[in-house]
Tab-separated table of C-alpha atoms in Angstrom:
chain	number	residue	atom	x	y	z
A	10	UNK	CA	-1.272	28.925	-27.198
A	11	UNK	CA	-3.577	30.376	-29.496
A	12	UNK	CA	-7.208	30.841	-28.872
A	13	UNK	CA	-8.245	28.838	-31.852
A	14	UNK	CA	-5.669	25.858	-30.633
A	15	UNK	CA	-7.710	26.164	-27.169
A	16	UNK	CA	-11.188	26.368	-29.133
A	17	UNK	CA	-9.862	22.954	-30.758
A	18	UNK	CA	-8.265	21.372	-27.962
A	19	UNK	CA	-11.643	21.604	-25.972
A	20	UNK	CA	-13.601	20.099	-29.131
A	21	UNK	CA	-11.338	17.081	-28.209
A	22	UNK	CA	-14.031	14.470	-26.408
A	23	UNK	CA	-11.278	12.836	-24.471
A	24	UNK	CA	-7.706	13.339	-23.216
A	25	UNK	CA	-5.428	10.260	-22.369
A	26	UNK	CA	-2.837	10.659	-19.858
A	27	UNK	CA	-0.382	8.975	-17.322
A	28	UNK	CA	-1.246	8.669	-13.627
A	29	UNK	CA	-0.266	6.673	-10.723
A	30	UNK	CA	-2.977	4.762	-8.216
A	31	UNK	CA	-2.624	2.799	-4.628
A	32	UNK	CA	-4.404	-0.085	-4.410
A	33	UNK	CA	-4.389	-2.880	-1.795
A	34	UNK	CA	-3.285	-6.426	-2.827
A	35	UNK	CA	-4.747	-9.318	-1.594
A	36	UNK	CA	-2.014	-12.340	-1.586
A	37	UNK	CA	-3.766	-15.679	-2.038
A	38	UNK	CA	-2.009	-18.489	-1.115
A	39	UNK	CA	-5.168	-21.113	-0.796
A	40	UNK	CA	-8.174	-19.998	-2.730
A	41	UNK	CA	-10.160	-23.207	-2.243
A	42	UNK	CA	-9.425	-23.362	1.607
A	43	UNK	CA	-13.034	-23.509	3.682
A	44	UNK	CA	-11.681	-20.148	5.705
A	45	UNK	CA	-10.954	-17.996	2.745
A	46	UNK	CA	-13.421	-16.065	2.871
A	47	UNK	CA	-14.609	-16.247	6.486
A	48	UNK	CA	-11.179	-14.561	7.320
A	49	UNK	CA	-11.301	-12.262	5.001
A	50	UNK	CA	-14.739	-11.236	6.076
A	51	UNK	CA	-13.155	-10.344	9.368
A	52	UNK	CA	-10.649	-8.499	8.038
A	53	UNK	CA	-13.186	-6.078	6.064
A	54	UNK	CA	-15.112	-5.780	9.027
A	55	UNK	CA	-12.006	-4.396	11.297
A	56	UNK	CA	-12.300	-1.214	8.940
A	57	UNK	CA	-15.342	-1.404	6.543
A	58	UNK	CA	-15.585	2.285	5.845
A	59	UNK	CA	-11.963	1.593	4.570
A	60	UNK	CA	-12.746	-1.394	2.614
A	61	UNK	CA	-16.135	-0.392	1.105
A	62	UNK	CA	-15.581	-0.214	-2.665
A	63	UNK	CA	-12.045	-0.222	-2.785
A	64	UNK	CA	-10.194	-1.246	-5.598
A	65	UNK	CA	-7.821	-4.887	-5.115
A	66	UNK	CA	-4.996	-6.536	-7.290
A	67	UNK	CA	-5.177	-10.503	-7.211
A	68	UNK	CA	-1.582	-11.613	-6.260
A	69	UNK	CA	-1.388	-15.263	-7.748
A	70	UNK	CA	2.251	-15.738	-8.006
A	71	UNK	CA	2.282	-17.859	-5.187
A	72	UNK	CA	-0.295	-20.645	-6.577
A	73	UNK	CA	1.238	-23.883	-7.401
A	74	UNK	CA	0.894	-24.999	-10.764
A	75	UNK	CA	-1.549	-27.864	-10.480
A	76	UNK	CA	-4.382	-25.427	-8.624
A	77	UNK	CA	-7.904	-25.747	-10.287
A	78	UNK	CA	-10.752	-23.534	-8.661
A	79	UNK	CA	-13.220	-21.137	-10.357
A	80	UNK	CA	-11.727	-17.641	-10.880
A	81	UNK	CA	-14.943	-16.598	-11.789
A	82	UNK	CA	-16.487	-17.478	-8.592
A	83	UNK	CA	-14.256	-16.609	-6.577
A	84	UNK	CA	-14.053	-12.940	-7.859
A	85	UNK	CA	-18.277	-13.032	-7.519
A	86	UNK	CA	-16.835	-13.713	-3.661
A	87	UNK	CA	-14.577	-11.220	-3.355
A	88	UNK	CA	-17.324	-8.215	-4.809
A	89	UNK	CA	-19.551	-9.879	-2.275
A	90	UNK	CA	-17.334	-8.273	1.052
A	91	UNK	CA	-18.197	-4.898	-1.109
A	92	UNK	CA	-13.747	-5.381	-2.235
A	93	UNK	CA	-13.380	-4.414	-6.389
A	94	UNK	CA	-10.922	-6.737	-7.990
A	95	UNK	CA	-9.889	-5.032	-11.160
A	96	UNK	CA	-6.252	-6.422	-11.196
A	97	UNK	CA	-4.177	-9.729	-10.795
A	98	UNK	CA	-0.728	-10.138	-10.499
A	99	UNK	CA	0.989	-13.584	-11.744
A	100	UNK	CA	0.338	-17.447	-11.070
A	101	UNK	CA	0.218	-20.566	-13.484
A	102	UNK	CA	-1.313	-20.228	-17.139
A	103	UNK	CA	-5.053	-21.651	-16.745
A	104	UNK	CA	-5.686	-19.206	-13.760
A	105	UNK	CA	-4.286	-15.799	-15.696
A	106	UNK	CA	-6.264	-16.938	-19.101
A	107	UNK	CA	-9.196	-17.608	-16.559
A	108	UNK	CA	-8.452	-13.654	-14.917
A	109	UNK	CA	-8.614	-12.088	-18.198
A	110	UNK	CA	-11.275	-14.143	-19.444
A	111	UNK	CA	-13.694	-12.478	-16.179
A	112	UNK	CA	-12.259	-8.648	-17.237
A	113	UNK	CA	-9.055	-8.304	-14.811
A	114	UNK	CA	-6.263	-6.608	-15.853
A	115	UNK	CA	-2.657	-8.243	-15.917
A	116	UNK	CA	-0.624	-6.234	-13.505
A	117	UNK	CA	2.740	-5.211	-12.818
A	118	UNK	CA	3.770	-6.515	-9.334
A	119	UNK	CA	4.576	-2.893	-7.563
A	120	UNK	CA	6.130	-4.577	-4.798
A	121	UNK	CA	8.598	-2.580	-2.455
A	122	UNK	CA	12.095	-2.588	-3.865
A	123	UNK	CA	14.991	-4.125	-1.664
A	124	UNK	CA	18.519	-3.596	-1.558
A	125	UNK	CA	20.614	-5.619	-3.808
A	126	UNK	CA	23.701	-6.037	-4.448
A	127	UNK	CA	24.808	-7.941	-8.196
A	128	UNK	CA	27.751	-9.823	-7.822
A	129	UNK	CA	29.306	-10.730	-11.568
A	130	UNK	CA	32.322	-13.258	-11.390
A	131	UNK	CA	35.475	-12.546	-13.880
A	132	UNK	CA	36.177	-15.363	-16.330
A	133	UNK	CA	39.029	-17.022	-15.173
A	134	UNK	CA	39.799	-18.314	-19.147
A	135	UNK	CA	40.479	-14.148	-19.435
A	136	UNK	CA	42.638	-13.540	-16.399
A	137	UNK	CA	46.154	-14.662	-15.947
A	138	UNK	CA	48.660	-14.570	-13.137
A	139	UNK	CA	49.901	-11.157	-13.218
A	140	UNK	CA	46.406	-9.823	-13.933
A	141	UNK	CA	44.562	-9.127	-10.798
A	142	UNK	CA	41.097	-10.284	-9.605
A	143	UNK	CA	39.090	-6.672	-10.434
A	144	UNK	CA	36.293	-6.337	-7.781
A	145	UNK	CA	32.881	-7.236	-8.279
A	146	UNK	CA	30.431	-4.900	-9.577
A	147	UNK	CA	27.949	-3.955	-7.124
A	148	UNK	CA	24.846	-2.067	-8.303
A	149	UNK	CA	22.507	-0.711	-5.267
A	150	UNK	CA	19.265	0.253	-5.502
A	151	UNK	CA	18.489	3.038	-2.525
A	152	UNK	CA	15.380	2.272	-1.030
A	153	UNK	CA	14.262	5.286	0.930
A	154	UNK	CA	13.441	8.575	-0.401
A	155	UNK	CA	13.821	11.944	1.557
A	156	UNK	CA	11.009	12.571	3.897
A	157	UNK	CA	7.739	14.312	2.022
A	158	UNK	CA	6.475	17.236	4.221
A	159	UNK	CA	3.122	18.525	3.501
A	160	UNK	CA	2.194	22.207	4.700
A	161	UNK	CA	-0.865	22.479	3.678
A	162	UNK	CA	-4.282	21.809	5.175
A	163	UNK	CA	-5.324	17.952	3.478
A	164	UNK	CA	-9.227	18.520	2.768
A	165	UNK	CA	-11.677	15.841	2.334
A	166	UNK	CA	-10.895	13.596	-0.347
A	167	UNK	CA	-7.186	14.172	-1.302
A	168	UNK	CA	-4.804	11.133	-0.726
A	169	UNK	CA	-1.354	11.699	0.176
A	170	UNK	CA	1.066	8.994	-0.325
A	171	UNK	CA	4.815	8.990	0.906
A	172	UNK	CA	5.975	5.878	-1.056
A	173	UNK	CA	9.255	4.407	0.346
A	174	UNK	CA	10.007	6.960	3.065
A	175	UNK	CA	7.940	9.241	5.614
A	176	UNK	CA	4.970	11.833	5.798
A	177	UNK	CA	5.257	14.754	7.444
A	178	UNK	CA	2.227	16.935	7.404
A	179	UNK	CA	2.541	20.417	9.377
A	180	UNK	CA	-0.975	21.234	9.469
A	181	UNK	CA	-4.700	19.265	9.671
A	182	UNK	CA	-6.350	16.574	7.984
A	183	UNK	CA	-9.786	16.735	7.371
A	184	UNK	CA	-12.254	13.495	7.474
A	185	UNK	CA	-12.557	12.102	4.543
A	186	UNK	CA	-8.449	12.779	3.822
A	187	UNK	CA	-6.086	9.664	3.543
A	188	UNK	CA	-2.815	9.775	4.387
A	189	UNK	CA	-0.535	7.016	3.399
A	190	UNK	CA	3.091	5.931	3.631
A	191	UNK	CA	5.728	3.194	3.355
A	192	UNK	CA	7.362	4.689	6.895
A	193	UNK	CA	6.282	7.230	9.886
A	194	UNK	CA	3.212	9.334	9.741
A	195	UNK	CA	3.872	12.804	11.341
A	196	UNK	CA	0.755	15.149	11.571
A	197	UNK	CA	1.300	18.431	13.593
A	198	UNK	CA	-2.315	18.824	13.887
A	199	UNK	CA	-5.647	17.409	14.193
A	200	UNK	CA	-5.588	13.857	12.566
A	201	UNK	CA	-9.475	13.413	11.450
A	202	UNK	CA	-9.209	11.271	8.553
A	203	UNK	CA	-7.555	8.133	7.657
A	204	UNK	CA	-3.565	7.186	8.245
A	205	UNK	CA	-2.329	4.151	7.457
A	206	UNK	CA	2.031	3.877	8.044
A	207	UNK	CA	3.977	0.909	6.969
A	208	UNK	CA	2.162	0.932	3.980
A	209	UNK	CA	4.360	-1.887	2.285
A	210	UNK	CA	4.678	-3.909	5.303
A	211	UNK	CA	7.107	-2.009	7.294
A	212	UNK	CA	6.038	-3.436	11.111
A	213	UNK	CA	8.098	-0.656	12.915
A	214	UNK	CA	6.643	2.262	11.296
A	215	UNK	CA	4.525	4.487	13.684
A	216	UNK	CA	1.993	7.020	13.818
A	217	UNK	CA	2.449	10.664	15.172
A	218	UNK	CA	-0.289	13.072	15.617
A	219	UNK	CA	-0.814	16.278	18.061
A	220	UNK	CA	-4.447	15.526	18.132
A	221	UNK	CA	-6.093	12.046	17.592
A	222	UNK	CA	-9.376	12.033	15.685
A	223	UNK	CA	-8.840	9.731	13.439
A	224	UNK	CA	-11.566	7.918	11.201
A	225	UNK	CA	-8.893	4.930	10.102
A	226	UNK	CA	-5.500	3.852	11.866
A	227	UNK	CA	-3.638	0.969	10.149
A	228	UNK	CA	-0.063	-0.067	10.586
A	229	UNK	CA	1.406	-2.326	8.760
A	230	UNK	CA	-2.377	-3.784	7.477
A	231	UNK	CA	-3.101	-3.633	11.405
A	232	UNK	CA	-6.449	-1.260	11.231
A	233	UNK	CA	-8.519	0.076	14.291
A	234	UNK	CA	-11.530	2.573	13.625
A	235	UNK	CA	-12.456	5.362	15.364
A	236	UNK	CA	-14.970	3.534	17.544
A	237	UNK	CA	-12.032	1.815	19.134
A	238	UNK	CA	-9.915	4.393	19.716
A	239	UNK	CA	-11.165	5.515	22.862
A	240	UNK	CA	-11.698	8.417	25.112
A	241	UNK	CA	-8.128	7.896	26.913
A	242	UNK	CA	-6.980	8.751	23.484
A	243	UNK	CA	-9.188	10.796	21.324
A	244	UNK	CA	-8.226	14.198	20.815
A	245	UNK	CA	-5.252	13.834	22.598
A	246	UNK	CA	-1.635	13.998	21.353
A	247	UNK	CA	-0.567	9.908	20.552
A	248	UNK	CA	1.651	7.410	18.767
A	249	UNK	CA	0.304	4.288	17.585
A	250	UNK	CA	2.472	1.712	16.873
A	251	UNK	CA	2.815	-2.098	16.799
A	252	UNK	CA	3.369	-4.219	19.862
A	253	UNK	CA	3.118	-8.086	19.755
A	254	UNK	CA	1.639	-7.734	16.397
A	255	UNK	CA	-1.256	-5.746	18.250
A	256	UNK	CA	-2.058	-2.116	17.098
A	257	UNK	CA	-1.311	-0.071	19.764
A	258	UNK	CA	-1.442	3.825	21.308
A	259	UNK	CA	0.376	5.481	24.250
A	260	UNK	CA	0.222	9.287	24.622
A	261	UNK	CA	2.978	11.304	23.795
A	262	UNK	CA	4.923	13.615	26.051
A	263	UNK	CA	4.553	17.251	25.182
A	264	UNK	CA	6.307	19.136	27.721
């Protein structure tokens, strides 16, 4: 590139460009119900360094069609647990005009993909006796991904997400640092920032870590902060994993 392209290209006062974000969805089934928001409330408070600020997609796709609440209140709600709705996700007519109408953007859904298999039946006006049955086309979408590794130090502020397979990182994580991902969690070091495994619901993903100083834990939406990790724990090599539905830690065997 020429200098004179470069001198131009700077004079530019913006660029646009693709990028990819995670963001949490919150699923509302019954946005008029008393306990909304008194649930939620304890949910944000499991992890609110976690929550503070962070940026949530309205999923409305399960609302029945006949729902009538105020979107707009209801959003004013939602900002008020320190959450930033800046996205929705489907349900009836009235309540996406109403989303748009109070600045959220229409989302795509971003949900985890599933195998499938697509099953297309032969006409039988086209076959005839000698002709046989040809076997259905199946078309399979594979799921998991090979594992990401990660062999460098994650400082303060990066986020690291393994979508639809596992995270291996072979060095530290610094606090601050997020790791995310739709499986395991592997850290061969000190583990001081966030982790958060079965990141798309996966209930038998675990965490890994050689040394346990973590700010956030969360499987499958199951958080604990550091001030409930405990001394048994901290700094100590440990899996955390779910049991009962509980988040749970038992030290791992190193020799």
């Amino acid at each position: 590139m020429s200098s004179a392209s470069q001198v131009a290209e700077r004079d530019v006062p913006f660029q646009l460009r693709g990028n990819s974000f995670t963001m949490m969805v919150l699923k509302v089934f019954a946005p008029t119900s008393p306990n909304f928001f008194t649930q939620l409330n304890v949910k944000v408070r499991q992890a609110p360094n976690f929550f503070h600020n962070a940026p949530v997609v309205l999923d409305f796709d399960d609302l029945p069609e006949s729902i009538v609440f105020d979107l707009g209140a209801f959003v004013a709600q939602v900002q008020a647990l320190h959450l930033l709705p800046v996205g929705f996700q489907g349900g009836p007519q009235p309540v996406r005009e109403a989303a748009m109408a109070v600045g959220l953007t229409p989302m795509p859904s971003g949900r985890a993909a599933k195998l499938e298999e697509v099953v297309k039946a032969p006409d039988p006006r086209q076959l005839d006796q000698q002709s046989p049955i040809p076997a259905p086309q199946v078309l399979i979408e594979v799921v998991h991904r090979p594992t990401q590794v990660v062999t460098e130090p994650v400082r303060s502020g990066m986020r690291v997400y393994a979508e639809k397979t596992d995270l291996i990182v072979t060095s530290s994580v610094s606090p601050g640092a997020e790791l995310l991902a739709d499986g395991n969690i592997h850290v061969y070091g000190a583990l001081r920032g966030r982790a958060l495994a079965g990141f798309s619901g996966d209930t038998n993903a675990r965490i890994f870590c050689h040394s346990l100083e973590a700010e956030v834990l969360s499987v499958a939406g199951n958080y604990r902060v550091s001030e409930d990790i405990g001394s048994d724990f901290y700094k100590k090599a440990v899996q955390v994993f779910l049991r009962d539905g509980v988040l749970s830690m038992d030290l791992l065997k190193t020799a």
